[in-house]
Tab-separated table of N, CA, C and O in Angstrom:
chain	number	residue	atom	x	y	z
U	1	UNK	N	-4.922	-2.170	1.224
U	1	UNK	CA	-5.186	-1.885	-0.161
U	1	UNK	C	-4.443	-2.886	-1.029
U	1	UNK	O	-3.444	-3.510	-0.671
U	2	UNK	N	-5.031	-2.966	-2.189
U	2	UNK	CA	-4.496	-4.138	-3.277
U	2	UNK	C	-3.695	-3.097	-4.480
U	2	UNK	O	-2.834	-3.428	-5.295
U	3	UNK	N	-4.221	-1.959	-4.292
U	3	UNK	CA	-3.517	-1.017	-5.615
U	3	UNK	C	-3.707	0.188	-5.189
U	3	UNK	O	-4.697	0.481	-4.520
U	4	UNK	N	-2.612	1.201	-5.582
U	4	UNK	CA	-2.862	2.593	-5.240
U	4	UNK	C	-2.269	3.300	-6.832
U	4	UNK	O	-1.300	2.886	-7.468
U	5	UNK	N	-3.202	4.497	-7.217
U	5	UNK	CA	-2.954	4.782	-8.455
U	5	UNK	C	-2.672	6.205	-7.822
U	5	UNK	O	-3.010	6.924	-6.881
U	6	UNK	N	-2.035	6.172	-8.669
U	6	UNK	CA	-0.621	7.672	-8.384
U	6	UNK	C	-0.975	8.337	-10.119
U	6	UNK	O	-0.923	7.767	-11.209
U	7	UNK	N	-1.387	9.973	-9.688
U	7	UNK	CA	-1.904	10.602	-10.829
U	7	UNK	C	-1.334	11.503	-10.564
U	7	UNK	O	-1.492	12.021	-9.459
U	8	UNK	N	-0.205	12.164	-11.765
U	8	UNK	CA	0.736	12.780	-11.699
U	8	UNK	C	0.382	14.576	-12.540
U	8	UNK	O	-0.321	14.691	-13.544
U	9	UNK	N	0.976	15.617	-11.912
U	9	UNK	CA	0.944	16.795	-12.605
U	9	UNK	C	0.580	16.534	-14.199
U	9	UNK	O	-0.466	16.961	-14.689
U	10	UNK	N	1.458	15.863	-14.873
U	10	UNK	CA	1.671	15.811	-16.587
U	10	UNK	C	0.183	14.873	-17.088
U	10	UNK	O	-0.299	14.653	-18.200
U	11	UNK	N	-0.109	14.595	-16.116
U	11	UNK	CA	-1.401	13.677	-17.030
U	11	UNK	C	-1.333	12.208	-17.089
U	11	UNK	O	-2.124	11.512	-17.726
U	12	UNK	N	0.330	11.481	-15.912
U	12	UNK	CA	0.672	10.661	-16.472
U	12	UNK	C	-0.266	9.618	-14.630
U	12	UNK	O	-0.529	10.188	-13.571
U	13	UNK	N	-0.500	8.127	-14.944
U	13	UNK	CA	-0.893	7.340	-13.881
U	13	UNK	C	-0.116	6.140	-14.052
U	13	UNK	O	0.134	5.466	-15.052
U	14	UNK	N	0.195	6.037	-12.889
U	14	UNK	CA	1.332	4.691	-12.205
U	14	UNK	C	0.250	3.813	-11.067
U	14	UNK	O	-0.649	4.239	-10.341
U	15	UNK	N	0.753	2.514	-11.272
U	15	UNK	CA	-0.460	1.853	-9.740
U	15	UNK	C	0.602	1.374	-9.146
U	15	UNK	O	1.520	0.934	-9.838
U	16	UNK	N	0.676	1.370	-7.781
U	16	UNK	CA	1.521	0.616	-7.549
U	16	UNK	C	0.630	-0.528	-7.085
U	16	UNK	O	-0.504	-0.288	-6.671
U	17	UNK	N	1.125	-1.797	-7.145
U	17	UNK	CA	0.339	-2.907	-7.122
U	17	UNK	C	0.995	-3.946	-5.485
U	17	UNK	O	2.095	-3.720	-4.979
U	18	UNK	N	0.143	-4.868	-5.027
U	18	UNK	CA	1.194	-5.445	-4.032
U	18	UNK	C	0.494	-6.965	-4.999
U	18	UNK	O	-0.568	-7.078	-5.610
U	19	UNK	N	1.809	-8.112	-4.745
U	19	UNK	CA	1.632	-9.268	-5.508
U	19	UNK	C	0.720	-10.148	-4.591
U	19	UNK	O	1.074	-10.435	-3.448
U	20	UNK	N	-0.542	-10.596	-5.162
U	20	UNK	CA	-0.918	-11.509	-4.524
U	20	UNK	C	-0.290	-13.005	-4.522
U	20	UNK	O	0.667	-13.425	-5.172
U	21	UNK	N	-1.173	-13.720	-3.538
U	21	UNK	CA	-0.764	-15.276	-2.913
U	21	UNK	C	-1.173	-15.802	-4.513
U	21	UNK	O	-2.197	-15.719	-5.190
U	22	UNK	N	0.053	-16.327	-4.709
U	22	UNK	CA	-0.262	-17.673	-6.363
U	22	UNK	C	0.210	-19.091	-6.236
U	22	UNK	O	0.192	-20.104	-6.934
U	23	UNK	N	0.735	-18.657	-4.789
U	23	UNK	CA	1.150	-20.163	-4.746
U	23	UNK	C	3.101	-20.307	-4.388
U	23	UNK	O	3.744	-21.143	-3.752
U	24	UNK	N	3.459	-19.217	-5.056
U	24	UNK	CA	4.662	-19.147	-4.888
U	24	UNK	C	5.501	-18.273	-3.363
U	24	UNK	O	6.705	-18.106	-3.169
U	25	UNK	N	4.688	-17.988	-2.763
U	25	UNK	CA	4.962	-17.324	-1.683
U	25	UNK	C	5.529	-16.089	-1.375
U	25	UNK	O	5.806	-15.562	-0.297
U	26	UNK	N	5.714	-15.524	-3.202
U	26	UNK	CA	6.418	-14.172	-2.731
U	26	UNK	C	5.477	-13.132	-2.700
U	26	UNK	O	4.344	-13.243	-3.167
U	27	UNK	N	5.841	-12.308	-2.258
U	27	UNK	CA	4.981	-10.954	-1.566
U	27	UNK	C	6.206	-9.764	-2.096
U	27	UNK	O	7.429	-9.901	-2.117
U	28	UNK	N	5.275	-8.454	-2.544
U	28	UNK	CA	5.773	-7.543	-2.896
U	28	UNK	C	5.081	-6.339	-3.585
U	28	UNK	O	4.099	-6.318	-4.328
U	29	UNK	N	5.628	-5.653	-3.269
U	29	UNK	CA	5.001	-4.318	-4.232
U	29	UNK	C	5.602	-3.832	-5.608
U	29	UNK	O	6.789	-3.515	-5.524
U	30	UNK	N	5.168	-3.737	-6.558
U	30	UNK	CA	5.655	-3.451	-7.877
U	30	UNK	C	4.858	-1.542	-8.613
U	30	UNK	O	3.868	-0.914	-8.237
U	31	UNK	N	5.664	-1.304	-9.475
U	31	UNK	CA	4.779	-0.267	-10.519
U	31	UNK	C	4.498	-0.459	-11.506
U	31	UNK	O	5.238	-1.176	-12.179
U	32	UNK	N	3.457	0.011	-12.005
U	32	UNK	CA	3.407	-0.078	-13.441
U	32	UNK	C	2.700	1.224	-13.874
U	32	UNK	O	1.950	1.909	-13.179
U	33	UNK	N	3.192	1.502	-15.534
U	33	UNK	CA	2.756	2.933	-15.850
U	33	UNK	C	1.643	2.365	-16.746
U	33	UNK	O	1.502	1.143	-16.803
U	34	UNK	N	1.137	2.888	-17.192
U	34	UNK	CA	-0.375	3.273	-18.366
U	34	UNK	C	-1.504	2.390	-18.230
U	34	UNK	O	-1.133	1.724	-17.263
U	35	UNK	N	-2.536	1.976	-18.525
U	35	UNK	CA	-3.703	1.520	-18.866
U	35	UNK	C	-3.423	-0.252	-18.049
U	35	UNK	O	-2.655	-1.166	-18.351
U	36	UNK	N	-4.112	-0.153	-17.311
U	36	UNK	CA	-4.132	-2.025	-17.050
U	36	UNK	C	-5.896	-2.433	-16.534
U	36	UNK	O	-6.781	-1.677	-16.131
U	37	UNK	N	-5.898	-3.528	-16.698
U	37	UNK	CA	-6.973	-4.059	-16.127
U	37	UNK	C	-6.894	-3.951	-14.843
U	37	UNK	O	-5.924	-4.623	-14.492
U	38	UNK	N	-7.471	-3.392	-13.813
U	38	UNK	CA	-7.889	-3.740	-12.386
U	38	UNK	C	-8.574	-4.361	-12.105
U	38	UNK	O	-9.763	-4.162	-12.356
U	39	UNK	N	-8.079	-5.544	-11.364
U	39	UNK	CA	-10.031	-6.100	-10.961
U	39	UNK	C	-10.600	-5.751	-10.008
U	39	UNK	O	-11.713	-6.247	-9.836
U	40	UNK	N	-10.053	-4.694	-8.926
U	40	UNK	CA	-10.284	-4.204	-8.058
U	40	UNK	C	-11.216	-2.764	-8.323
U	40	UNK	O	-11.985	-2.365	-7.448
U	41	UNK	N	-11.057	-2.071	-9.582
U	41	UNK	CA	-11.800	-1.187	-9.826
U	41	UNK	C	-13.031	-1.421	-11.170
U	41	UNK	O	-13.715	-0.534	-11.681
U	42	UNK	N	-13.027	-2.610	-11.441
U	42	UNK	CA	-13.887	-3.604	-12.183
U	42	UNK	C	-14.908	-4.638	-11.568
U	42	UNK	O	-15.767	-5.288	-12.164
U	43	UNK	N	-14.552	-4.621	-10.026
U	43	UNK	CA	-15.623	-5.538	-9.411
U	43	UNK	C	-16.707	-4.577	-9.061
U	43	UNK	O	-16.776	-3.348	-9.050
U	44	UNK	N	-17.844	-5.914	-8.673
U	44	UNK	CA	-19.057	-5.411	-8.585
U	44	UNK	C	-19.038	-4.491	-7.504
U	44	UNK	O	-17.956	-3.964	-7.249
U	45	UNK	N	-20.183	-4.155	-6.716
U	45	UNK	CA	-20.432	-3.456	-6.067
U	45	UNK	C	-20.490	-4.423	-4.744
U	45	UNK	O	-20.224	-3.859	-3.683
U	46	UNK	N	-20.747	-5.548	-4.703
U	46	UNK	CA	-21.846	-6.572	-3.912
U	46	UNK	C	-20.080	-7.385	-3.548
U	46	UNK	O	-19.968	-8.178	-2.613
U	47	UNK	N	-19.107	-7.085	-4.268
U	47	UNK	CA	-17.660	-7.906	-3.437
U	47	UNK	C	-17.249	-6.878	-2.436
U	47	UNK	O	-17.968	-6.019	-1.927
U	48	UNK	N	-15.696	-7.150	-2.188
U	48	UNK	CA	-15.101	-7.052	-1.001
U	48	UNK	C	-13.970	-5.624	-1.430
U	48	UNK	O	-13.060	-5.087	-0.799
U	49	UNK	N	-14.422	-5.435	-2.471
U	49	UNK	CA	-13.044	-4.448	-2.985
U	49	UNK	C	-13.879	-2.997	-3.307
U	49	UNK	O	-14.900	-2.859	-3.980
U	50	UNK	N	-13.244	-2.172	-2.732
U	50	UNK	CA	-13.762	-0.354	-3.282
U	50	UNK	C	-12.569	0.532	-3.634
U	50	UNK	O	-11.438	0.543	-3.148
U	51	UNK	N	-13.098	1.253	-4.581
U	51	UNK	CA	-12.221	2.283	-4.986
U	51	UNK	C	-12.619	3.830	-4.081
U	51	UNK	O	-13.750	4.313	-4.120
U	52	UNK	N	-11.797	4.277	-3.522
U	52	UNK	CA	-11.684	5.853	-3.459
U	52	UNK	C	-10.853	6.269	-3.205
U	52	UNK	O	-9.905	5.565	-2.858
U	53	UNK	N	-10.751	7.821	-3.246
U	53	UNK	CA	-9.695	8.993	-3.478
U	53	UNK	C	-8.889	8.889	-1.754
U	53	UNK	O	-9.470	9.284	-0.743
U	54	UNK	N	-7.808	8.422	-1.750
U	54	UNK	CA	-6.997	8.923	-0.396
U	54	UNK	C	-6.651	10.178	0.041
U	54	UNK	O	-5.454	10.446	0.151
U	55	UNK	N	-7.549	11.051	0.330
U	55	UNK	CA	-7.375	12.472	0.704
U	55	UNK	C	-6.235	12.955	1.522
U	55	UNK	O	-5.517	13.955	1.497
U	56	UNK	N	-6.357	11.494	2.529
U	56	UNK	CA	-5.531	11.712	3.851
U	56	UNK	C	-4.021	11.891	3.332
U	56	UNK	O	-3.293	12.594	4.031
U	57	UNK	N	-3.486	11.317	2.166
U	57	UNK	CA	-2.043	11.653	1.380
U	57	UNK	C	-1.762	12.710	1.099
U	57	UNK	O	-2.685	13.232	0.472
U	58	UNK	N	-0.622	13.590	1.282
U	58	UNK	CA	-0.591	14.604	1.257
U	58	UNK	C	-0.212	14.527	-0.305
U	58	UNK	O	0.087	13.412	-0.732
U	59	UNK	N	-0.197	15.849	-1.381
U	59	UNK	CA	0.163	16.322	-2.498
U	59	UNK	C	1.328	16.946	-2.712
U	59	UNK	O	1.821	17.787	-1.960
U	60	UNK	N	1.878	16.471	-3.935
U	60	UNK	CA	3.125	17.471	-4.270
U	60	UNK	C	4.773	16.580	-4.907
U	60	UNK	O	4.729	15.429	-5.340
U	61	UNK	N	5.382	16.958	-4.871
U	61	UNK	CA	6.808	16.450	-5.342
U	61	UNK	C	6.871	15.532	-4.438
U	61	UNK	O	6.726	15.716	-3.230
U	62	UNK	N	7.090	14.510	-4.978
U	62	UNK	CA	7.349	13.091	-4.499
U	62	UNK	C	9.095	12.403	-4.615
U	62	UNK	O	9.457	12.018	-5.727
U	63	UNK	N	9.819	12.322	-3.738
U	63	UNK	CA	11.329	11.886	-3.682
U	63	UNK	C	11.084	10.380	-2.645
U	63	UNK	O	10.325	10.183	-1.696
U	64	UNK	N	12.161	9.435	-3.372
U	64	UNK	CA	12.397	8.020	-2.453
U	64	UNK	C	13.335	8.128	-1.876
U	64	UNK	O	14.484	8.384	-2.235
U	65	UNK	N	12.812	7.899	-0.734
U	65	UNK	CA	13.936	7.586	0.508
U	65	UNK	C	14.824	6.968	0.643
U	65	UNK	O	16.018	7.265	0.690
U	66	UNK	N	14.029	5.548	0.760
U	66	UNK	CA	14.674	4.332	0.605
U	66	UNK	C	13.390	3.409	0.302
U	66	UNK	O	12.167	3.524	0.369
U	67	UNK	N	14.318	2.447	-0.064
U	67	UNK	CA	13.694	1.306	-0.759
U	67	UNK	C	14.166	-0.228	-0.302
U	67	UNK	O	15.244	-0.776	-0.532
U	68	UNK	N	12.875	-0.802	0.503
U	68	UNK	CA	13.820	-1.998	1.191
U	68	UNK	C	13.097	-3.189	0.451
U	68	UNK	O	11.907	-3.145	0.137
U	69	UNK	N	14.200	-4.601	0.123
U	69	UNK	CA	14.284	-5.651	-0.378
U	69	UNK	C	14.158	-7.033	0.304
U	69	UNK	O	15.051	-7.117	1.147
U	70	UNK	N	13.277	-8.326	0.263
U	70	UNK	CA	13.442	-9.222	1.098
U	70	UNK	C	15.126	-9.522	0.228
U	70	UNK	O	15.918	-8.779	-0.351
U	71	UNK	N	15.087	-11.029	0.540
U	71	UNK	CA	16.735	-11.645	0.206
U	71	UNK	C	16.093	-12.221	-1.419
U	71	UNK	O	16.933	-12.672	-2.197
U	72	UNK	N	14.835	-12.187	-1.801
U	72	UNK	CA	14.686	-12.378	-3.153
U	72	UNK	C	14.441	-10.924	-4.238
U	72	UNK	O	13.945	-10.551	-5.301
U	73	UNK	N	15.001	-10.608	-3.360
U	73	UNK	CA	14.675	-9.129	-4.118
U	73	UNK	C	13.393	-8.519	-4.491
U	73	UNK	O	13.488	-7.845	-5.517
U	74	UNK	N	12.310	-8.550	-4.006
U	74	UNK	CA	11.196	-8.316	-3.597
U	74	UNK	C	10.850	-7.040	-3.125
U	74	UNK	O	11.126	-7.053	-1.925
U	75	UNK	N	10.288	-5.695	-3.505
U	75	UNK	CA	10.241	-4.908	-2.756
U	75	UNK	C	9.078	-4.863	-1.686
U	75	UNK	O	7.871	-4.927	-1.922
U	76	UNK	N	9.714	-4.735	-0.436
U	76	UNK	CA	8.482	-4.887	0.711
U	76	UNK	C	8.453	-3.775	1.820
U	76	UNK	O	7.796	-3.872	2.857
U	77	UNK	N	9.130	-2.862	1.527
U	77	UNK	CA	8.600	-1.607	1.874
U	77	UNK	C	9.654	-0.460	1.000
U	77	UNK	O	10.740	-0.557	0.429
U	78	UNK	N	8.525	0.806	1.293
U	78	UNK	CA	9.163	2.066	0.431
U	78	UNK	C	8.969	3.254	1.138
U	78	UNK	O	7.785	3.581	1.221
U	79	UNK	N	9.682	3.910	1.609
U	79	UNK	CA	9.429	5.369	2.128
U	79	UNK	C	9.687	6.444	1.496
U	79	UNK	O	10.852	6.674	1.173
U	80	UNK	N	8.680	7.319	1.187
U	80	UNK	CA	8.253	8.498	0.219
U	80	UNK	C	8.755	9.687	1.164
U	80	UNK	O	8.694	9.583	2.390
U	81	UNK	N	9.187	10.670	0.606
U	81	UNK	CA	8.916	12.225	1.426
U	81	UNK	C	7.874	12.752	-0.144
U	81	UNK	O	8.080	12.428	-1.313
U	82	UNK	N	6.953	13.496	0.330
U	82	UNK	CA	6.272	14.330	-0.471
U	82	UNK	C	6.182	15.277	0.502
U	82	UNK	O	5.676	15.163	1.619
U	83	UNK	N	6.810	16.406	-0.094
U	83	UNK	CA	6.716	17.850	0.433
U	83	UNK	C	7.422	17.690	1.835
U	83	UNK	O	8.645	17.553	1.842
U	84	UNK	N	6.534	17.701	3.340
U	84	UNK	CA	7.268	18.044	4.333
U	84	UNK	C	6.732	16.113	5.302
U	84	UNK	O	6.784	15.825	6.497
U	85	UNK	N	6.420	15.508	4.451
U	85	UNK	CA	5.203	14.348	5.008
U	85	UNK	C	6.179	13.410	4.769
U	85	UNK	O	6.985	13.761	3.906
U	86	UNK	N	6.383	12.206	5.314
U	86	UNK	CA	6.851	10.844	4.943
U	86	UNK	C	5.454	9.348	5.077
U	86	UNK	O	4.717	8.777	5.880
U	87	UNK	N	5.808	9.371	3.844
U	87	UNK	CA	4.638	8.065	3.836
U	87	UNK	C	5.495	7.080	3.504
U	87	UNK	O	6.321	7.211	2.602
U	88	UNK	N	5.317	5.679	4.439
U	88	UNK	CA	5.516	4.623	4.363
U	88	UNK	C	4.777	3.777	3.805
U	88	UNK	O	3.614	3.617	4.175
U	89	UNK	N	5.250	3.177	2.947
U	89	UNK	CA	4.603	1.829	2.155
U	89	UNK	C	4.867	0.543	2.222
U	89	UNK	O	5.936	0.219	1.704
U	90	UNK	N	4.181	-0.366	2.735
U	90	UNK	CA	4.493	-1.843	3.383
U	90	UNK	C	3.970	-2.624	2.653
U	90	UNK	O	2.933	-2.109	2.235
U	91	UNK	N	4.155	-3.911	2.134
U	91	UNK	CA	3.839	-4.981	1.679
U	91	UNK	C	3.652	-5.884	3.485
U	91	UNK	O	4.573	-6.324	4.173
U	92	UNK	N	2.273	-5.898	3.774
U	92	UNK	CA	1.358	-6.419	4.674
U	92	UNK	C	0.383	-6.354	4.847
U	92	UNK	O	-0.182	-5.439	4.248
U	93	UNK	N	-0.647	-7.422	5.934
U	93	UNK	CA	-1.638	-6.921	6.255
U	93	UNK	C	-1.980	-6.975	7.368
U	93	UNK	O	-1.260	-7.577	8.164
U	94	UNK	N	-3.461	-6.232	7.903
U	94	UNK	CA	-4.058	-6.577	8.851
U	94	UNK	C	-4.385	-7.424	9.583
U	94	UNK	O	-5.469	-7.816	9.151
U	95	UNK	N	-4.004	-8.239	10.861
U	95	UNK	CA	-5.479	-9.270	11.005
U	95	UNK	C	-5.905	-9.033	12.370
U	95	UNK	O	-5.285	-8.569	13.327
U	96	UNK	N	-7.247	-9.503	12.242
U	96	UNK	CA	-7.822	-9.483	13.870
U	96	UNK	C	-7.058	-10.316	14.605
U	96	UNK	O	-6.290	-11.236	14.321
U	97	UNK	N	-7.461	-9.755	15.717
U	97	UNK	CA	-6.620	-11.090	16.853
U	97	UNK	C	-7.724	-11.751	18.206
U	97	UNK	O	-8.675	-10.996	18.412
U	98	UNK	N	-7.711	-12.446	18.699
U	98	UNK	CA	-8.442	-12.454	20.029
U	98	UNK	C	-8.586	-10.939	20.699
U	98	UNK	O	-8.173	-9.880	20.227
U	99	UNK	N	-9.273	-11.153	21.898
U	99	UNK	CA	-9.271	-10.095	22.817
U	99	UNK	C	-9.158	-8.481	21.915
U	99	UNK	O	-8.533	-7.466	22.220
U	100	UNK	N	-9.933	-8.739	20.868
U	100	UNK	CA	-10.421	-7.344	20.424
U	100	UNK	C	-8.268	-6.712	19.730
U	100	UNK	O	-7.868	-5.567	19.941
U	101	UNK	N	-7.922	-7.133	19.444
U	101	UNK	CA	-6.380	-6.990	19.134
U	101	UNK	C	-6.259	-7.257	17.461
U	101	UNK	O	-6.650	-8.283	16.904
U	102	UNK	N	-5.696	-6.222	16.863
U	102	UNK	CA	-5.270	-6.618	15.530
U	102	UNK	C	-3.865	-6.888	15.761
U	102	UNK	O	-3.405	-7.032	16.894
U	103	UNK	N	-2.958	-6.981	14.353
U	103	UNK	CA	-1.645	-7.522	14.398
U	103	UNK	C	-1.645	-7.215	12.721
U	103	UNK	O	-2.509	-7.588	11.927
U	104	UNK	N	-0.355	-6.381	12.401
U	104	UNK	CA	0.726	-6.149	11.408
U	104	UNK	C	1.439	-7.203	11.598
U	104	UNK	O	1.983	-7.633	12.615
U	105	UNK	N	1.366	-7.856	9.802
U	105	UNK	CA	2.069	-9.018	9.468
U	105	UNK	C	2.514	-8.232	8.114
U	105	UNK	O	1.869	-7.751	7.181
U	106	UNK	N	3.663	-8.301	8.366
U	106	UNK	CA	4.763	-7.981	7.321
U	106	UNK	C	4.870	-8.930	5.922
U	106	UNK	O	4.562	-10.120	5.977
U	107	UNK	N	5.130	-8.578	5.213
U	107	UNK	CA	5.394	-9.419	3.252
U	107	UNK	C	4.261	-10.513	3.674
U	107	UNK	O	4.338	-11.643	4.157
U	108	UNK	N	2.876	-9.452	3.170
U	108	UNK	CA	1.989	-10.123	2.817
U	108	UNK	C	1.074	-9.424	1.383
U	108	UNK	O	1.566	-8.649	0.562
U	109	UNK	N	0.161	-9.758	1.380
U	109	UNK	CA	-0.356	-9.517	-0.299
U	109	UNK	C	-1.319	-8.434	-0.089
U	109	UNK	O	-2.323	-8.395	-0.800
U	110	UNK	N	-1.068	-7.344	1.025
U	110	UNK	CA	-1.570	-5.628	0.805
U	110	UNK	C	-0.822	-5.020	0.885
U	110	UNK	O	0.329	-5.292	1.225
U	111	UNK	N	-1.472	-3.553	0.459
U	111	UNK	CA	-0.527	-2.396	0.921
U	111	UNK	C	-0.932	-1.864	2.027
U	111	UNK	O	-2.106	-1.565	2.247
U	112	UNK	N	0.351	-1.645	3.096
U	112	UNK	CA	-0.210	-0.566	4.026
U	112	UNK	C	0.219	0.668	3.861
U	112	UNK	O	1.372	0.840	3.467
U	113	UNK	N	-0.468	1.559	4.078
U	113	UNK	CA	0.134	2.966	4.288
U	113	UNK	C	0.545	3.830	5.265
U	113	UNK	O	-0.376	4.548	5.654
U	114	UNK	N	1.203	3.948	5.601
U	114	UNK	CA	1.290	5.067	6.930
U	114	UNK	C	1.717	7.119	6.656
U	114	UNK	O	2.474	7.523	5.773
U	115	UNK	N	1.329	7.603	7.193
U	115	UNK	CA	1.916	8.753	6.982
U	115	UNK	C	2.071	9.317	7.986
U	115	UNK	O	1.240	9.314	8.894
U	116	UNK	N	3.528	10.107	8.026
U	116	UNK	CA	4.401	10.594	9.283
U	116	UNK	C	4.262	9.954	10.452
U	116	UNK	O	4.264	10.553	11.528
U	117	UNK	N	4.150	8.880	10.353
U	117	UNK	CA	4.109	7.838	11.471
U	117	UNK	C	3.334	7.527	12.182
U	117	UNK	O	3.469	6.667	13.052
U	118	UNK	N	2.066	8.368	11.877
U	118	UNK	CA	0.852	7.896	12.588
U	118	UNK	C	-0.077	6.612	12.803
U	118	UNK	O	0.086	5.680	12.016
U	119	UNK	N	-0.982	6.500	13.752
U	119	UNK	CA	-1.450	4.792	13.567
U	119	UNK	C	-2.408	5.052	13.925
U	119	UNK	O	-2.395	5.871	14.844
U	120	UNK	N	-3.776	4.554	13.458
U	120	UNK	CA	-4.925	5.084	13.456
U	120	UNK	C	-5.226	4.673	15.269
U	120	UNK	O	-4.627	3.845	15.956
U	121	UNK	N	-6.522	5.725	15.710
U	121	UNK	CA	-7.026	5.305	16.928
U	121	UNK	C	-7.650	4.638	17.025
U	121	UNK	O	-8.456	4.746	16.101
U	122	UNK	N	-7.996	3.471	17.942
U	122	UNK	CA	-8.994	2.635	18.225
U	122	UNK	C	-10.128	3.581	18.473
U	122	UNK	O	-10.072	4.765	18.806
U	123	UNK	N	-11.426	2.635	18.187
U	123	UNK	CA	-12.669	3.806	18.230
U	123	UNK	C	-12.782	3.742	20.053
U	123	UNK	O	-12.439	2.906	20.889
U	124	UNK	N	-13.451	5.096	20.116
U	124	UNK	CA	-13.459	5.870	21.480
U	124	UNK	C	-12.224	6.040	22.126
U	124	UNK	O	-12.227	6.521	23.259
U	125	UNK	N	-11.229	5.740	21.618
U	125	UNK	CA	-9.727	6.014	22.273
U	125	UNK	C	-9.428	7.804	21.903
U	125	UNK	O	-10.244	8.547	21.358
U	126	UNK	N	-8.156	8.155	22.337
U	126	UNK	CA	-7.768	9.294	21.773
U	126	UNK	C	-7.865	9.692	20.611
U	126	UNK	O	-7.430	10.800	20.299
């Protein structure tokens, strides 16, 4: 994911954003509160970007764990407890690999998510 919007009891919305590639090489996740342009929820239909509801997140009072920093001070991961759940938040991404193999690459320009430590199944696996 490129943005996750966090919609709060009071009415209030936060995105958290991860920084894309500009040239400068840093990678990170940031917040921001009220009204912004997305271009991710502004593109067409016919690109590479979709919006929908993450069900799979659990609901409720949200507390930070911890909060980890590269050496530029960068935030590149965050661990949430909401309610009885821990979701992890990574600044990385996906990539394919040979031989049918992906690979987690750390401080890169998505978000990953994890919750309570799970990792999705390969299809027809467990």
């Amino acid at each position: 994911m490129t943005e996750v919007v966090l919609s709060l009891a009071d009415g209030r919305n936060f995105s958290l954003l991860s920084q894309h590639e500009d040239g400068t090489g840093v990678h990170g996740l940031y917040l921001i509160s009220g009204p912004h342009e997305s271009s991710q929820l502004t593109a067409s239909a016919a690109g590479i970007y979709r919006a929908r509801e993450l069900v799979e997140l659990p609901k409720g009072a949200m507390q930070v764990m911890e909060l980890l920093r590269d050496g530029a001070n960068n935030v590149i991961e965050l661990l949430l407890r909401v309610d009885s759940s821990v979701i992890r938040l990574l600044s990385g991404e996906v990539y394919a690999r040979e031989g049918n193999r992906f690979e987690i690459v750390e401080v890169d320009e998505s978000i990953l998510i994890q919750v309570d430590g799970k990792r999705p199944c390969a299809p027809g696996g467990p």
